[in-house]
Amino acid sequence: MRKTSFLAGLLLLVLTTTGQAEDAKPFIANTDVDLTAILPPPPANDSATTKAELAEVLTLQLTRTPEMEARAKADAEENVWRFADVMGPKFTKEALPKLDAFFERVVATEGAVVDPAKDVWKRPRPHMLSDLVKPIVKPSTSGSWPSGHTTLGTMMGIVLSDMVPEKRTEIMARAWEYGHNRVVAGIHYPSDIEMGRISGAVIASNLQHNAEFETEYAAAKAELRSDLGM
């Protein structure tokens, strides 16, 4: 009986934990922000622009340092805790449950808005156009335009720097690196990053008019500033 109870409890814990990750609800969707009506279409696969961008990706592939590679691999994670290196040692998931839940919804929002646009444009990623490109992160065949990681990094940077304006410069610099690391990793073109930054800024602006976002933002901000002693 004890073994059965233990296994049942373990299963419940796994299901509960999994459910928390899956249950993150977007604040808004692509019906609220239609990126296909905001961004231009990507350059053609055989255009001079795409060929030049492929050359940039390949140049970085040859010149990136082990340190750059390590950062790019680590930044493949899509969560706000990648900003811990500028926020300090108290910036942890365990210490900030309200912030964690809030930014899970920000992550879900990025996917809800960006993924439909990617599906419309279907820009092939660098490694899909050139066998010379060797990504150092998990390869993806989803649309490359715009970069979802960069969109999310920009959103997180803007929201986080609004919460802690004292660190705005460092936070936004980190957000910009987060996006650039997708080119370092060989999984995106530079213009995907540019479009991701525009997308992130547009979505972040629209979130400010969402009542649920404003309520959860206030609670997460209060928790964060208290934790940081601000």
Coordinates of C-alpha atoms in Angstrom, one line a residue:
M1 CA 0.0 0.0 0.0
R2 CA 2.8 2.4 0.9
K3 CA 4.5 1.8 -2.5
T4 CA 1.2 2.4 -4.3
S5 CA 0.5 5.6 -2.4
F6 CA 4.0 6.8 -3.1
L7 CA 3.7 6.1 -6.8
A8 CA 0.2 7.8 -6.9
G9 CA 1.6 10.8 -5.1
L10 CA 4.6 11.0 -7.5
L11 CA 2.2 10.8 -10.5
L12 CA 0.1 13.5 -9.1
L13 CA 3.1 15.7 -8.6
V14 CA 4.3 15.2 -12.2
L15 CA 0.8 15.9 -13.6
T16 CA 0.4 19.0 -11.5
T17 CA 3.8 20.3 -12.5
T18 CA 3.2 19.6 -16.2
G19 CA -0.3 21.2 -16.0
Q20 CA 1.2 24.4 -14.6
A21 CA 3.5 24.7 -17.6
E22 CA 0.7 23.9 -20.1
D23 CA -1.9 26.1 -18.4
A24 CA -0.2 29.4 -19.0
K25 CA -2.8 31.5 -20.7
P26 CA -1.8 34.2 -23.2
F27 CA -2.8 37.7 -22.3
I28 CA -3.6 38.5 -26.0
A29 CA -3.6 36.6 -29.3
N30 CA -2.9 37.2 -33.0
T31 CA -6.5 38.5 -33.3
D32 CA -5.4 41.4 -31.1
V33 CA -2.0 42.0 -32.8
D34 CA -1.8 40.8 -36.4
L35 CA 1.9 40.9 -37.3
T36 CA 1.2 40.1 -40.9
A37 CA -0.5 43.5 -41.1
I38 CA 2.5 45.3 -39.4
L39 CA 5.7 43.7 -40.6
P40 CA 6.9 43.5 -44.3
P41 CA 7.2 40.0 -45.8
P42 CA 10.7 38.4 -45.6
P43 CA 13.1 38.7 -48.5
A44 CA 13.0 36.0 -51.1
N45 CA 15.1 32.9 -50.6
D46 CA 17.2 33.6 -53.7
S47 CA 17.4 37.4 -53.1
A48 CA 20.7 39.2 -52.7
T49 CA 19.6 40.2 -49.2
T50 CA 19.1 36.5 -48.1
K51 CA 22.4 35.5 -49.7
A52 CA 24.2 38.4 -47.8
E53 CA 22.5 37.3 -44.6
L54 CA 23.6 33.7 -45.0
A55 CA 27.1 35.0 -45.5
E56 CA 26.8 36.9 -42.1
V57 CA 25.6 33.7 -40.4
L58 CA 28.5 31.7 -41.8
T59 CA 31.0 34.4 -40.9
L60 CA 29.8 34.2 -37.3
Q61 CA 30.0 30.5 -37.4
L62 CA 33.7 30.8 -38.1
T63 CA 34.4 33.6 -35.7
R64 CA 32.3 32.9 -32.6
T65 CA 34.2 32.1 -29.5
P66 CA 33.5 29.3 -27.1
E67 CA 32.2 31.9 -24.7
M68 CA 29.8 33.2 -27.3
E69 CA 28.7 29.7 -28.1
A70 CA 28.0 28.9 -24.5
R71 CA 25.9 32.1 -24.1
A72 CA 23.9 31.3 -27.3
K73 CA 23.2 27.7 -26.2
A74 CA 22.1 28.9 -22.7
D75 CA 19.8 31.6 -24.3
A76 CA 17.9 28.9 -26.1
E77 CA 15.8 28.7 -23.0
E78 CA 12.6 30.9 -23.2
N79 CA 12.1 32.3 -19.8
V80 CA 12.7 35.5 -17.8
W81 CA 15.4 33.8 -15.6
R82 CA 17.9 34.3 -18.4
F83 CA 18.0 37.9 -17.0
A84 CA 19.4 36.8 -13.7
D85 CA 22.9 37.8 -14.7
V86 CA 21.8 41.5 -14.7
M87 CA 19.2 41.2 -11.9
G88 CA 21.3 39.6 -9.3
P89 CA 21.3 36.5 -7.1
K90 CA 17.9 37.1 -5.5
F91 CA 16.3 36.9 -8.9
T92 CA 15.1 33.3 -8.8
K93 CA 12.0 31.3 -9.7
E94 CA 11.7 30.0 -6.1
A95 CA 11.8 33.4 -4.5
L96 CA 9.4 35.0 -7.0
P97 CA 6.4 32.8 -7.7
K98 CA 4.1 35.6 -8.8
L99 CA 6.7 36.9 -11.2
D100 CA 7.2 33.4 -12.5
A101 CA 3.5 32.9 -13.2
F102 CA 3.2 36.3 -14.8
F103 CA 6.1 35.8 -17.2
E104 CA 4.9 32.3 -18.1
R105 CA 1.8 34.1 -19.5
V106 CA 4.1 36.6 -21.3
V107 CA 5.9 33.6 -22.9
A108 CA 2.5 32.1 -23.9
T109 CA 1.5 35.5 -25.4
E110 CA 4.6 35.5 -27.7
G111 CA 3.7 32.1 -29.1
A112 CA 0.0 33.0 -29.6
V113 CA 0.9 36.2 -31.6
V114 CA 4.1 35.1 -33.4
D115 CA 3.4 31.5 -34.4
P116 CA 0.5 32.3 -36.7
A117 CA 2.6 34.9 -38.5
K118 CA 5.5 32.5 -38.9
D119 CA 3.1 30.0 -40.5
V120 CA 2.0 32.6 -43.0
W121 CA 5.5 33.6 -44.2
K122 CA 7.2 30.2 -43.7
R123 CA 10.7 31.7 -44.2
P124 CA 13.2 28.8 -44.2
R125 CA 15.9 29.0 -41.5
P126 CA 19.6 29.4 -42.5
H127 CA 20.4 25.7 -42.1
M128 CA 17.4 24.8 -44.4
L129 CA 18.9 26.9 -47.3
S130 CA 22.6 26.0 -46.8
D131 CA 24.1 22.8 -45.7
L132 CA 27.2 24.8 -44.6
V133 CA 25.2 26.3 -41.7
K134 CA 25.6 24.2 -38.5
P135 CA 23.3 25.4 -35.7
I136 CA 24.7 24.8 -32.2
V137 CA 21.1 24.7 -30.7
K138 CA 18.3 22.3 -31.5
P139 CA 17.4 22.8 -35.2
S140 CA 13.9 24.0 -36.0
T141 CA 11.9 23.9 -39.1
S142 CA 9.3 26.5 -38.0
G143 CA 9.2 29.8 -39.9
S144 CA 12.2 32.0 -39.3
W145 CA 10.4 35.4 -39.7
P146 CA 10.2 37.0 -37.2
S147 CA 12.4 35.4 -34.5
G148 CA 10.1 34.3 -31.7
H149 CA 13.0 34.2 -29.2
T150 CA 13.9 37.8 -30.0
T151 CA 10.3 38.8 -29.8
L152 CA 10.0 37.3 -26.4
G153 CA 13.4 38.6 -25.2
T154 CA 12.3 42.1 -26.2
M155 CA 8.9 41.8 -24.5
M156 CA 10.6 40.5 -21.3
G157 CA 13.2 43.2 -21.4
I158 CA 10.6 46.0 -21.8
V159 CA 8.3 44.7 -19.1
L160 CA 11.1 43.9 -16.7
S161 CA 12.8 47.3 -17.2
D162 CA 9.4 49.0 -16.5
M163 CA 9.3 47.1 -13.2
V164 CA 12.9 48.0 -12.4
P165 CA 13.7 51.2 -14.3
E166 CA 16.9 51.6 -12.2
K167 CA 18.4 48.7 -14.3
R168 CA 16.8 49.6 -17.7
T169 CA 20.1 50.0 -19.5
E170 CA 21.5 46.7 -18.4
I171 CA 18.2 44.9 -18.9
M172 CA 17.7 46.1 -22.5
A173 CA 21.3 45.4 -23.4
R174 CA 20.7 41.8 -22.2
A175 CA 17.5 41.6 -24.2
W176 CA 19.4 42.7 -27.3
E177 CA 22.0 40.0 -26.7
Y178 CA 19.3 37.4 -26.2
G179 CA 18.1 38.1 -29.7
H180 CA 21.5 38.4 -31.3
N181 CA 22.4 35.0 -29.9
R182 CA 20.0 33.4 -32.3
V183 CA 22.3 34.5 -35.1
V184 CA 25.3 33.4 -33.2
A185 CA 23.6 30.0 -32.8
G186 CA 23.1 29.8 -36.5
I187 CA 19.3 29.4 -36.2
H188 CA 18.2 32.9 -37.5
Y189 CA 19.1 35.6 -40.0
P190 CA 19.9 39.1 -38.7
S191 CA 16.7 40.5 -40.3
D192 CA 14.7 37.9 -38.3
I193 CA 16.1 39.5 -35.2
E194 CA 15.2 43.0 -36.3
M195 CA 11.6 41.9 -37.0
G196 CA 11.5 40.2 -33.6
R197 CA 12.5 43.4 -31.8
I198 CA 9.8 45.3 -33.7
S199 CA 7.3 42.6 -32.9
G200 CA 8.3 42.5 -29.2
A201 CA 7.9 46.2 -28.8
V202 CA 4.5 46.2 -30.6
I203 CA 3.2 43.4 -28.4
A204 CA 4.5 44.9 -25.2
S205 CA 2.8 48.2 -26.0
N206 CA -0.5 46.4 -26.6
L207 CA -0.2 44.5 -23.4
Q208 CA -0.4 47.7 -21.4
H209 CA -4.1 48.0 -22.5
N210 CA -5.0 44.6 -21.2
A211 CA -6.7 44.5 -17.7
E212 CA -5.5 41.1 -16.7
F213 CA -2.0 42.0 -17.7
E214 CA -2.1 45.2 -15.6
T215 CA -3.4 43.4 -12.5
E216 CA -0.8 40.6 -12.7
Y217 CA 1.9 43.1 -13.6
A218 CA 1.3 45.1 -10.5
A219 CA 1.5 42.1 -8.2
A220 CA 4.6 40.7 -9.9
K221 CA 6.3 44.1 -9.8
A222 CA 5.6 44.5 -6.0
E223 CA 6.9 41.1 -5.3
L224 CA 10.1 41.7 -7.4
R225 CA 10.9 45.1 -5.9
S226 CA 10.3 43.8 -2.4
D227 CA 12.6 40.8 -3.1
L228 CA 15.3 43.2 -4.4
G229 CA 14.9 45.6 -1.5
M230 CA 13.8 48.4 -3.7

